[in-house]
Amino acid sequence: MENMTNELSQMPLIQKTLGEYLFDRLKQEGITDIFGVPGDYNFTLLDALERYEGIRFVNGRNELNSGYAADAYARLKGMSALITTFGVGEMSACNAIAGANSEHVPIIHIVGSPPDTAQKARKLMHHTLMDGDFDVFRKVYEPITAYTAVLTPENAALEIPNAIRIAKTSKKPVYLVVADDLVNKPIWPHKEQPMPSAVTNPATLQAAVDQMKLLLDRAQHAVILADVKTMRFHWEEYVRKLAETMNVPVVSTLFGKGSFDENHPLFIGMYGGAFGSPEVREKVETADVVIAVGLVWADTNTANFTAKLNPLQLIEIQPTQVKVASAEYLNVMAEDVLLALPKTGYRQQASVPQFTHPYDVIMGNPEEPLTAATYYPRFQRMLKEGDIIIPETGTFFYGMSQVKLPRNVTYIAEGGWQSIGYATPSSYGACIAAPTRRVLLFTGDGSLQLTAQEISSMLYYGCKPIIFILNNDGYTIEKYLNVKTENQTYNKVPNWSYTKLAEAFGGDAFTATVHTNQELDEAIIRAEAESGSRLCIIEMMAADPMDAPQYMHNMRKYMEQQEKQQS
């Protein structure tokens, strides 16, 4: 450390301040907006950002919501940034950051901390635990981010690019904290050291290809299963070309919804184990080989582990390794594996079957009350190419997973972390990231009440999403998941006047409350006409609070059977 200090003392200072250098590097990554909430320890950061050309600060109503917004922004633009204040601000945001870690979303979380002089003197400052420890919150972030660093003028030119590189390669959030009185200090120059990037071991790749060829040579029917990491690591084109070369059907998982073009002739549907389409399930589970790309073996993603994938007939491709049956090959990049697979020479001779999708046919008479069987086909009919679709954790998460998507749609959902309330601020972040695209938010009454404040932010920044609110008298998803008791009072929520939210937040919106299929049809037509100029809210009144999509009925039935076996 002493040698480094001596070396630095002999080097001339450059004029870039720590704040300017930080924003320069974020701008190089295509970030044009930074989310967050002001607090006295980040004032210097925000003042520097106001003077900076090319990036604006986008204010949220609280840090948690700003974190959710940054999550969606990163999914659309590749990376995002969040600024919070020390202690109270970063602790509010940590749920969103943990979710980004779980979901493989790169967010640069920047925290403004108390002055460096106060920290060195261990003064008892506000927003702390009153013990003189200023490193405690960084330690909290260590297990929920890919990297943490305390920035100083001496190390900023090393730590900032290193943190950004780690966020980009791991697709996970990183944490940077900088003292309020160091932001405007000039940084020490460092010659940026090129970090070695992970590369494929050619011999290992060849061994993996040989093993895959042995497996495929015996196969009559293969299936590609595209999961969430296909989207996070941008393998969509690799998977499409592989499917076309091999002429094999493709399915997506619940987490991987949107990872493959659902209008492509090789796409046959969503694989949901015992809860999803029986036709798709049979096709996947009777295949001789399943090529799983970026699969996450989570409970929700495998329909409570009812997905039956024979490990001896599985080629499982992950970012830096591939598993072929029982053989595991490390240090091979997924992109190289996907490019090498066609070299096995496998091409399926049988034609790929065309399956119907659950909501292809409009159901229900006009005057009948709304049910899942009638409104999901109507949602499918209204979707357009280029839409951004964001379903909330809950009944919409499961129902929308079965809706067939048009081409070039971005589908944003928290499949793994499943933090209720994510979708509304996420939609706000999506509107900021892609202001020319149509954003459709599907949320429930219970979920909306957690993060409704961000409708105010949407109005303030001129966002114009179409918001569908399913009013089914509380947390219906929770009622389905609890098979031990019924009519739980804790799953009820107050009944808000949802169509008056825009007015309460000081904005203008098209609003409608609908009870029947015809009223929903008419509201959708109006909303499509109005959404070009203002935000739209459609409140859907469920006649039966326990009405839900078929996927959830199947899930509930399975859980009831499991409960009976255990009792």
PDB file of C-alpha atoms in Angstrom, residues 413-513:
ATOM      1  CA  ALA A 413     -41.439 -10.358 -14.999  1.00  0.00           C
ATOM      2  CA  GLU A 414     -39.758 -11.272 -11.729  1.00  0.00           C
ATOM      3  CA  GLY A 415     -39.991 -15.032 -12.027  1.00  0.00           C
ATOM      4  CA  GLY A 416     -37.482 -15.963  -9.359  1.00  0.00           C
ATOM      5  CA  TRP A 417     -37.431 -13.135  -6.824  1.00  0.00           C
ATOM      6  CA  GLN A 418     -41.201 -12.568  -7.099  1.00  0.00           C
ATOM      7  CA  SER A 419     -41.391  -9.412  -5.003  1.00  0.00           C
ATOM      8  CA  ILE A 420     -45.016  -8.333  -4.961  1.00  0.00           C
ATOM      9  CA  GLY A 421     -45.264  -4.694  -6.056  1.00  0.00           C
ATOM     10  CA  TYR A 422     -42.381  -4.946  -8.550  1.00  0.00           C
ATOM     11  CA  ALA A 423     -44.412  -4.433 -11.716  1.00  0.00           C
ATOM     12  CA  THR A 424     -45.694  -0.861 -11.240  1.00  0.00           C
ATOM     13  CA  PRO A 425     -42.309   0.858 -10.676  1.00  0.00           C
ATOM     14  CA  SER A 426     -40.804  -1.539 -13.214  1.00  0.00           C
ATOM     15  CA  SER A 427     -43.277  -0.191 -15.764  1.00  0.00           C
ATOM     16  CA  TYR A 428     -42.189   3.319 -14.855  1.00  0.00           C
ATOM     17  CA  GLY A 429     -38.564   2.355 -15.510  1.00  0.00           C
ATOM     18  CA  ALA A 430     -39.551   0.750 -18.815  1.00  0.00           C
ATOM     19  CA  CYS A 431     -41.296   3.950 -19.922  1.00  0.00           C
ATOM     20  CA  ILE A 432     -38.142   5.955 -19.159  1.00  0.00           C
ATOM     21  CA  ALA A 433     -35.912   3.455 -20.965  1.00  0.00           C
ATOM     22  CA  ALA A 434     -38.111   3.135 -24.083  1.00  0.00           C
ATOM     23  CA  PRO A 435     -40.317   6.233 -24.378  1.00  0.00           C
ATOM     24  CA  THR A 436     -41.438   5.402 -27.932  1.00  0.00           C
ATOM     25  CA  ARG A 437     -42.682   1.902 -27.134  1.00  0.00           C
ATOM     26  CA  ARG A 438     -46.069   0.941 -25.716  1.00  0.00           C
ATOM     27  CA  VAL A 439     -45.930  -0.324 -22.129  1.00  0.00           C
ATOM     28  CA  LEU A 440     -48.691  -2.573 -20.798  1.00  0.00           C
ATOM     29  CA  LEU A 441     -48.849  -3.151 -17.040  1.00  0.00           C
ATOM     30  CA  PHE A 442     -50.966  -5.988 -15.632  1.00  0.00           C
ATOM     31  CA  THR A 443     -51.274  -5.746 -11.859  1.00  0.00           C
ATOM     32  CA  GLY A 444     -53.615  -6.717  -9.062  1.00  0.00           C
ATOM     33  CA  ASP A 445     -55.260  -4.624  -6.380  1.00  0.00           C
ATOM     34  CA  GLY A 446     -53.092  -6.075  -3.615  1.00  0.00           C
ATOM     35  CA  SER A 447     -49.821  -5.716  -5.512  1.00  0.00           C
ATOM     36  CA  LEU A 448     -50.549  -2.176  -6.642  1.00  0.00           C
ATOM     37  CA  GLN A 449     -51.095  -0.996  -3.093  1.00  0.00           C
ATOM     38  CA  LEU A 450     -47.458  -1.741  -2.255  1.00  0.00           C
ATOM     39  CA  THR A 451     -45.943   0.616  -4.850  1.00  0.00           C
ATOM     40  CA  ALA A 452     -48.790   2.765  -6.237  1.00  0.00           C
ATOM     41  CA  GLN A 453     -46.742   5.951  -5.670  1.00  0.00           C
ATOM     42  CA  GLU A 454     -44.889   5.377  -8.924  1.00  0.00           C
ATOM     43  CA  ILE A 455     -48.023   6.176 -10.908  1.00  0.00           C
ATOM     44  CA  SER A 456     -47.279   9.687  -9.671  1.00  0.00           C
ATOM     45  CA  SER A 457     -43.787   9.448 -11.192  1.00  0.00           C
ATOM     46  CA  MET A 458     -45.258   8.188 -14.469  1.00  0.00           C
ATOM     47  CA  LEU A 459     -47.525  11.207 -14.642  1.00  0.00           C
ATOM     48  CA  TYR A 460     -44.731  13.607 -13.667  1.00  0.00           C
ATOM     49  CA  TYR A 461     -42.404  12.332 -16.410  1.00  0.00           C
ATOM     50  CA  GLY A 462     -45.109  12.071 -19.071  1.00  0.00           C
ATOM     51  CA  CYS A 463     -45.212   8.259 -19.196  1.00  0.00           C
ATOM     52  CA  LYS A 464     -48.285   6.803 -20.905  1.00  0.00           C
ATOM     53  CA  PRO A 465     -48.607   3.100 -20.102  1.00  0.00           C
ATOM     54  CA  ILE A 466     -51.893   1.201 -20.254  1.00  0.00           C
ATOM     55  CA  ILE A 467     -52.502  -0.139 -16.758  1.00  0.00           C
ATOM     56  CA  PHE A 468     -54.857  -3.062 -16.123  1.00  0.00           C
ATOM     57  CA  ILE A 469     -55.790  -3.457 -12.460  1.00  0.00           C
ATOM     58  CA  LEU A 470     -57.517  -6.700 -11.502  1.00  0.00           C
ATOM     59  CA  ASN A 471     -59.721  -5.961  -8.498  1.00  0.00           C
ATOM     60  CA  ASN A 472     -60.334  -9.381  -6.980  1.00  0.00           C
ATOM     61  CA  ASP A 473     -60.604  -8.369  -3.345  1.00  0.00           C
ATOM     62  CA  GLY A 474     -57.101  -9.027  -2.100  1.00  0.00           C
ATOM     63  CA  TYR A 475     -54.186 -11.378  -2.602  1.00  0.00           C
ATOM     64  CA  THR A 476     -55.795 -14.128  -4.675  1.00  0.00           C
ATOM     65  CA  ILE A 477     -52.419 -15.694  -5.425  1.00  0.00           C
ATOM     66  CA  GLU A 478     -51.756 -16.046  -1.700  1.00  0.00           C
ATOM     67  CA  LYS A 479     -55.175 -17.637  -1.202  1.00  0.00           C
ATOM     68  CA  TYR A 480     -54.268 -20.212  -3.842  1.00  0.00           C
ATOM     69  CA  LEU A 481     -50.867 -20.926  -2.333  1.00  0.00           C
ATOM     70  CA  ASN A 482     -52.274 -21.509   1.167  1.00  0.00           C
ATOM     71  CA  VAL A 483     -54.099 -24.837   0.913  1.00  0.00           C
ATOM     72  CA  LYS A 484     -54.305 -25.309   4.679  1.00  0.00           C
ATOM     73  CA  THR A 485     -56.939 -22.661   5.466  1.00  0.00           C
ATOM     74  CA  GLU A 486     -59.596 -20.622   3.647  1.00  0.00           C
ATOM     75  CA  ASN A 487     -60.949 -17.056   3.781  1.00  0.00           C
ATOM     76  CA  GLN A 488     -57.840 -15.691   5.495  1.00  0.00           C
ATOM     77  CA  THR A 489     -58.393 -12.145   6.748  1.00  0.00           C
ATOM     78  CA  TYR A 490     -54.710 -11.340   6.213  1.00  0.00           C
ATOM     79  CA  ASN A 491     -55.130 -11.783   2.457  1.00  0.00           C
ATOM     80  CA  LYS A 492     -57.696  -9.006   2.199  1.00  0.00           C
ATOM     81  CA  VAL A 493     -56.791  -5.425   1.281  1.00  0.00           C
ATOM     82  CA  PRO A 494     -58.665  -2.100   1.484  1.00  0.00           C
ATOM     83  CA  ASN A 495     -60.784  -1.344  -1.559  1.00  0.00           C
ATOM     84  CA  TRP A 496     -59.297   1.763  -3.178  1.00  0.00           C
ATOM     85  CA  SER A 497     -60.853   3.929  -5.859  1.00  0.00           C
ATOM     86  CA  TYR A 498     -58.225   2.905  -8.377  1.00  0.00           C
ATOM     87  CA  THR A 499     -59.511   4.988 -11.264  1.00  0.00           C
ATOM     88  CA  LYS A 500     -59.085   8.114  -9.115  1.00  0.00           C
ATOM     89  CA  LEU A 501     -55.393   7.553  -8.469  1.00  0.00           C
ATOM     90  CA  ALA A 502     -54.285   9.751 -11.364  1.00  0.00           C
ATOM     91  CA  GLU A 503     -56.447  12.595 -10.105  1.00  0.00           C
ATOM     92  CA  ALA A 504     -55.116  12.153  -6.569  1.00  0.00           C
ATOM     93  CA  PHE A 505     -51.560  12.308  -7.938  1.00  0.00           C
ATOM     94  CA  GLY A 506     -52.343  15.535  -9.787  1.00  0.00           C
ATOM     95  CA  GLY A 507     -52.413  14.082 -13.281  1.00  0.00           C
ATOM     96  CA  ASP A 508     -54.763  13.327 -16.135  1.00  0.00           C
ATOM     97  CA  ALA A 509     -55.619   9.833 -17.344  1.00  0.00           C
ATOM     98  CA  PHE A 510     -58.200   7.882 -19.278  1.00  0.00           C
ATOM     99  CA  THR A 511     -59.948   5.611 -16.797  1.00  0.00           C
ATOM    100  CA  ALA A 512     -62.617   2.930 -16.950  1.00  0.00           C
ATOM    101  CA  THR A 513     -64.117   0.418 -14.536  1.00  0.00           C
TER     102      THR A 513
END
